[in-house]
GROMACS .gro file of N, CA and C in nm:
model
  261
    1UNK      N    1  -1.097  -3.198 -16.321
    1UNK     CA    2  -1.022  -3.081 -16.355
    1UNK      C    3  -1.121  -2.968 -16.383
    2UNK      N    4  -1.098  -2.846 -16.370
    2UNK     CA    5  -1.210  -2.733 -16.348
    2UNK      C    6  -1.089  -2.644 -16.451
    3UNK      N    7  -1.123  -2.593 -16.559
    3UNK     CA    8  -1.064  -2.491 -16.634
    3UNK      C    9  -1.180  -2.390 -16.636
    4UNK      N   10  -1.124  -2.243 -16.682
    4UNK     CA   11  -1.207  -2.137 -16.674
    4UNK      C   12  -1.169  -2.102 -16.812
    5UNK      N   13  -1.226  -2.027 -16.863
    5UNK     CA   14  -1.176  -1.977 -17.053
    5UNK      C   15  -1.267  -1.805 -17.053
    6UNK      N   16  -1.166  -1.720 -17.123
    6UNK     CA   17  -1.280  -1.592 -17.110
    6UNK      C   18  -1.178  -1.539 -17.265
    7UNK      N   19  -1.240  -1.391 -17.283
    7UNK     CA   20  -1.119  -1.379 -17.361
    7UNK      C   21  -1.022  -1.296 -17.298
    8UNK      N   22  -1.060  -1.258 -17.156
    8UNK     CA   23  -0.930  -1.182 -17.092
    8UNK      C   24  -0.818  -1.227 -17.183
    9UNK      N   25  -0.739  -1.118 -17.106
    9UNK     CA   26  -0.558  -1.134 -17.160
    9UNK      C   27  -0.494  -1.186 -17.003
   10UNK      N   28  -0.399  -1.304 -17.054
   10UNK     CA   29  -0.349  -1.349 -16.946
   10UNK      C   30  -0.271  -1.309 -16.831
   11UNK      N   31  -0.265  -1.183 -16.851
   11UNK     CA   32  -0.234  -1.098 -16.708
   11UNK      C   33  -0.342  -1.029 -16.657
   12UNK      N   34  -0.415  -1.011 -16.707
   12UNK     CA   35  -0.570  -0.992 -16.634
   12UNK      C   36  -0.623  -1.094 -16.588
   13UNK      N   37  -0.594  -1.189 -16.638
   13UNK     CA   38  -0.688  -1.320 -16.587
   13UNK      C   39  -0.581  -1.342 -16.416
   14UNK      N   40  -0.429  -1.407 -16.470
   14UNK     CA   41  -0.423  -1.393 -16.297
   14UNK      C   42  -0.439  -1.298 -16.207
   15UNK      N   43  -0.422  -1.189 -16.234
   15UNK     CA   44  -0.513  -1.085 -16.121
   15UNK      C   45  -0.621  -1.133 -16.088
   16UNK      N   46  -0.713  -1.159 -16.137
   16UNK     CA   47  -0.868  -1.227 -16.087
   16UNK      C   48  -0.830  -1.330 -16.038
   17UNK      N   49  -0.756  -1.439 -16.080
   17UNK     CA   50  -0.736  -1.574 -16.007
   17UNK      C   51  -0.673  -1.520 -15.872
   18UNK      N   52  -0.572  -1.433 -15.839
   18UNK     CA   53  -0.499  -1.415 -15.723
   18UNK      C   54  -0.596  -1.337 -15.630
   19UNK      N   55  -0.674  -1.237 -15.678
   19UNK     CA   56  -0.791  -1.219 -15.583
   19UNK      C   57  -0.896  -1.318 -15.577
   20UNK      N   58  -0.943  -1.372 -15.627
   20UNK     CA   59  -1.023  -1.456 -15.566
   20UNK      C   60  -1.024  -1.585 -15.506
   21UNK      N   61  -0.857  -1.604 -15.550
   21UNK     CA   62  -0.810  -1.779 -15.471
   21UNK      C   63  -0.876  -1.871 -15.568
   22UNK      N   64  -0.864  -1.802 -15.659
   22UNK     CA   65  -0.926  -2.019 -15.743
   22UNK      C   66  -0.794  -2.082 -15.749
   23UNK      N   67  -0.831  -2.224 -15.735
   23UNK     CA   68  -0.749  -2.284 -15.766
   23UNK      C   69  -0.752  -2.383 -15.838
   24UNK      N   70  -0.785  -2.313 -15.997
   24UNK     CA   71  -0.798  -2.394 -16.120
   24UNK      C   72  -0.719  -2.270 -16.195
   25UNK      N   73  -0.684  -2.366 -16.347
   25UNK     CA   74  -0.634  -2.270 -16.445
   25UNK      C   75  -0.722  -2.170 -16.529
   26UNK      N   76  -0.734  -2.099 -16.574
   26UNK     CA   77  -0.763  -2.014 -16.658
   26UNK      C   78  -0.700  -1.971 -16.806
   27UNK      N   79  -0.789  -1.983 -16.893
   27UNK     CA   80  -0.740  -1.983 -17.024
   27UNK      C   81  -0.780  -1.883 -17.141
   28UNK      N   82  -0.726  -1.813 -17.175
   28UNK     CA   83  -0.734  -1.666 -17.259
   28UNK      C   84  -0.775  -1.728 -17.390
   29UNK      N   85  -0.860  -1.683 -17.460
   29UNK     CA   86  -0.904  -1.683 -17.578
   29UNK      C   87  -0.990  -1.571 -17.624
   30UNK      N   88  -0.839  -1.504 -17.668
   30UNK     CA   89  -0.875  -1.351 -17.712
   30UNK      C   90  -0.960  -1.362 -17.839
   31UNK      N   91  -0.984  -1.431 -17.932
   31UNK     CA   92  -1.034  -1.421 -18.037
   31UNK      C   93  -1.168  -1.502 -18.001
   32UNK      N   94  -1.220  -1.601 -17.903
   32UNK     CA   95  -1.323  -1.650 -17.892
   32UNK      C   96  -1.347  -1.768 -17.952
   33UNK      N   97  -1.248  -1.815 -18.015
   33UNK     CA   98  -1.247  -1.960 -18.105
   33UNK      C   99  -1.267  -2.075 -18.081
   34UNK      N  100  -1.244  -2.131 -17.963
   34UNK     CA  101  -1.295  -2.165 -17.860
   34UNK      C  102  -1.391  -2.159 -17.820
   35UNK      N  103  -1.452  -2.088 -17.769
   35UNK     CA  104  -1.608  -2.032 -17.712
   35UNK      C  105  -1.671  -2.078 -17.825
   36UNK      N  106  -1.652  -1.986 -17.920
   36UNK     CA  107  -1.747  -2.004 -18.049
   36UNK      C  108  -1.772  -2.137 -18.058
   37UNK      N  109  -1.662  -2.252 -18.070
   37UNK     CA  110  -1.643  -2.424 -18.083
   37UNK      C  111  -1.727  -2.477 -17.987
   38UNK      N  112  -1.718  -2.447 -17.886
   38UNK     CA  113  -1.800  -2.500 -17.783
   38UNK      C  114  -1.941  -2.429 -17.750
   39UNK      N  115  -1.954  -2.352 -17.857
   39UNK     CA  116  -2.121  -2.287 -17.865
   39UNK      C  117  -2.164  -2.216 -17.747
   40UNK      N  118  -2.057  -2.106 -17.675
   40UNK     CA  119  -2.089  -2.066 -17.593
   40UNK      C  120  -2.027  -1.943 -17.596
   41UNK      N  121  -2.043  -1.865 -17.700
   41UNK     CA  122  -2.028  -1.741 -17.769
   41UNK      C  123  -2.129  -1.680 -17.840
   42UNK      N  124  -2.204  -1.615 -17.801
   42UNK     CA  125  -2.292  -1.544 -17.852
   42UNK      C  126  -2.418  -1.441 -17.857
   43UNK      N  127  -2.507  -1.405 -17.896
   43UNK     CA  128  -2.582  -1.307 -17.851
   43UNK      C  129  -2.633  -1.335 -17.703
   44UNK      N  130  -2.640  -1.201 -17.651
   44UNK     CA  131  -2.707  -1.191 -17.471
   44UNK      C  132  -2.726  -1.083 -17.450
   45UNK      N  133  -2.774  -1.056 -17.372
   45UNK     CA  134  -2.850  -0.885 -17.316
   45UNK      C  135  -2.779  -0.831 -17.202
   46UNK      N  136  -2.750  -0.743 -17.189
   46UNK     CA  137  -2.676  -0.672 -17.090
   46UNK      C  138  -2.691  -0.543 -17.111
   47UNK      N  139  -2.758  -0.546 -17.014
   47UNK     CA  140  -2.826  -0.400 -16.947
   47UNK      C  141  -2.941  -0.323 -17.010
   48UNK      N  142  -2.971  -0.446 -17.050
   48UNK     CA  143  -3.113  -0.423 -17.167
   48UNK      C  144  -3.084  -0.395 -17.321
   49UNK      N  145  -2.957  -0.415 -17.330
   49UNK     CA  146  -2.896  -0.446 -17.513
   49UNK      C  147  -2.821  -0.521 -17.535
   50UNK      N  148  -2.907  -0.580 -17.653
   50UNK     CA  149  -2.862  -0.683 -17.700
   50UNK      C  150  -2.715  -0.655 -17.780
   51UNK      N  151  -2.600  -0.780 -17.737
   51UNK     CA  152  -2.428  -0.777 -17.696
   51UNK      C  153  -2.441  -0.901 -17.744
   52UNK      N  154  -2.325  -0.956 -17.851
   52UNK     CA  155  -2.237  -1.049 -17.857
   52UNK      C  156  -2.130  -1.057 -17.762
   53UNK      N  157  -2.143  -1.184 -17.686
   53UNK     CA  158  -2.015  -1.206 -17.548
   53UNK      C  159  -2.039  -1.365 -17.501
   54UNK      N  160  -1.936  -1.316 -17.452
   54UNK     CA  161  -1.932  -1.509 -17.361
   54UNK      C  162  -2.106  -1.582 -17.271
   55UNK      N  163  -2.137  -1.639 -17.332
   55UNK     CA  164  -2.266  -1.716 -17.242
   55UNK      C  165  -2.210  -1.794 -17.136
   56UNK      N  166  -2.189  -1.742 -17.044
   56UNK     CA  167  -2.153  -1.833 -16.863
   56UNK      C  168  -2.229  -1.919 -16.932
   57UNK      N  169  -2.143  -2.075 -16.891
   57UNK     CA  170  -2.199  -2.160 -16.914
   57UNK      C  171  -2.082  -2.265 -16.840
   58UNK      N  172  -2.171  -2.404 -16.775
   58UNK     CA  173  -2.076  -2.520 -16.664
   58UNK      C  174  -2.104  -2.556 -16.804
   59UNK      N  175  -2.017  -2.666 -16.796
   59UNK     CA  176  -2.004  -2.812 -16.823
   59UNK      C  177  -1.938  -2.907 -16.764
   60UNK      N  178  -2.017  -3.012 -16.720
   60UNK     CA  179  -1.937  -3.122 -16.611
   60UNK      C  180  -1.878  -3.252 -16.730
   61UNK      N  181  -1.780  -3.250 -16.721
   61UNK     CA  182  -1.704  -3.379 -16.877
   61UNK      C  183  -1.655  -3.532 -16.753
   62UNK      N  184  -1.756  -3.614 -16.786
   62UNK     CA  185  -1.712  -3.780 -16.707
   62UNK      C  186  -1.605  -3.808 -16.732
   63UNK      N  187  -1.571  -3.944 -16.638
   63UNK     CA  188  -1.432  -3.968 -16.633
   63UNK      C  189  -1.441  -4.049 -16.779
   64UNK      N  190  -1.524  -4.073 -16.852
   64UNK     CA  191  -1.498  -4.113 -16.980
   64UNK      C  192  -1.493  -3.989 -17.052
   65UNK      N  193  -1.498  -3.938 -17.060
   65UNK     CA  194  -1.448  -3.769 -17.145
   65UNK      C  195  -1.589  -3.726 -17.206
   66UNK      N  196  -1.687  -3.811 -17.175
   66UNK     CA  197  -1.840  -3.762 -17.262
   66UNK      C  198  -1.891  -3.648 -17.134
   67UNK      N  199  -1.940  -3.578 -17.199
   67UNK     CA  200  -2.041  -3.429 -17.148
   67UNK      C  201  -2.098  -3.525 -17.069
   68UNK      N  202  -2.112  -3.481 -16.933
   68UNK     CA  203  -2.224  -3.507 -16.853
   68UNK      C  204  -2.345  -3.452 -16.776
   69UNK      N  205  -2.335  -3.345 -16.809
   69UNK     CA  206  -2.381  -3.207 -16.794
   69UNK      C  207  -2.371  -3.055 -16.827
   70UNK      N  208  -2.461  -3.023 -16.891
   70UNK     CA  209  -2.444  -2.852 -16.896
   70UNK      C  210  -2.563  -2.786 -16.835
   71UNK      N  211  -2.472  -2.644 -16.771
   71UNK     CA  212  -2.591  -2.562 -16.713
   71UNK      C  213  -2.549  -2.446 -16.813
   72UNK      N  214  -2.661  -2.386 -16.900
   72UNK     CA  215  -2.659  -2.288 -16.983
   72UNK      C  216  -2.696  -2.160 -16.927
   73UNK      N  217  -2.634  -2.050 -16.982
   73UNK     CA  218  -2.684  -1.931 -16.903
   73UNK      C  219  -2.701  -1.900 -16.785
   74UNK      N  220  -2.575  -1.943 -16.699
   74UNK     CA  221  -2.520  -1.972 -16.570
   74UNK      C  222  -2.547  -1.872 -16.494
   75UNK      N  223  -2.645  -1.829 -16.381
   75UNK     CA  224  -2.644  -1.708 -16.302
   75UNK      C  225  -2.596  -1.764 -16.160
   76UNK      N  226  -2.495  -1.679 -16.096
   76UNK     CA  227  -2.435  -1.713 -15.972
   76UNK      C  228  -2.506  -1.738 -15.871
   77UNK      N  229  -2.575  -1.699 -15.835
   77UNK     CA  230  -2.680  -1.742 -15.728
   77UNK      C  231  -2.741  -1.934 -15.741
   78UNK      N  232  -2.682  -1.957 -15.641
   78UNK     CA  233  -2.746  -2.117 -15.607
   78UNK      C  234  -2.643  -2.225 -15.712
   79UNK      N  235  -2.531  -2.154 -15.839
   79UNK     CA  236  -2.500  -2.207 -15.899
   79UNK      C  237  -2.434  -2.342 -15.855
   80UNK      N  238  -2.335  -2.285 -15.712
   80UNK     CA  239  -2.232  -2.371 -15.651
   80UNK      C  240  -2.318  -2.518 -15.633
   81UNK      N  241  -2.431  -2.486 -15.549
   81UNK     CA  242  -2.511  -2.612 -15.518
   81UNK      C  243  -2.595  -2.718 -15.632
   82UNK      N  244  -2.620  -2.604 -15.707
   82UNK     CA  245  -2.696  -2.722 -15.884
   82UNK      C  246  -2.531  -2.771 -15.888
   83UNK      N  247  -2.433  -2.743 -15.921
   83UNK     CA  248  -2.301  -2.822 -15.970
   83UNK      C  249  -2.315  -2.936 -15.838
   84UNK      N  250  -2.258  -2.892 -15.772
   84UNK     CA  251  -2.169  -3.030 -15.666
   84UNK      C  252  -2.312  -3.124 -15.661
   85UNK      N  253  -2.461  -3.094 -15.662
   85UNK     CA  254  -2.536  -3.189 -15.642
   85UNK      C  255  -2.545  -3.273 -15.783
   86UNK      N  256  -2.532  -3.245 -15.925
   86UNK     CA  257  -2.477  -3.273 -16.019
   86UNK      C  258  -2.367  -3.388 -16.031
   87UNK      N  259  -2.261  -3.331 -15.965
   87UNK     CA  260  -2.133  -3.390 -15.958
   87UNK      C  261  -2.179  -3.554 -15.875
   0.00000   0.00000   0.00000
């Protein structure tokens, strides 16, 4: 299962899902409570200042439900191929 989490608002989020064709769910967490829980809320640089925001970040969860991977500080380039060779 592939979920996405941001804090969009859930009519912003399917606009992005309907342009880009994913076909996974997406999950709003306007307050970040979530993120924060899963330690992937927090300081990062953007555009050369330092911003509290979401840290792109995979996590691959086994069919036993234990973490089997994380890629931290996720940059799109080459990402697709570190996952599925992962997988």
């Amino acid at each position: 299962m592939v979920l996405g989490v941001s804090r969009d608002a859930p009519a912003t989020q399917k606009k992005f899902q309907e342009k880009y064709r994913l076909p996974f769910r997406l999950l709003s967490d306007p307050d970040a409570a979530v993120q924060k829980a899963w330690g992937v809320w927090g300081e990062k640089n953007m555009y050369g200042k330092k911003v509290f925001g979401t840290v792109r970040t995979t996590v691959i969860v086994g069919p036993d439900g234990k973490v089997a991977h994380v890629f931290p500080k996720v940059k799109v380039a080459g990402h697709v191929a570190a996952v599925l060779e992962a997988l």
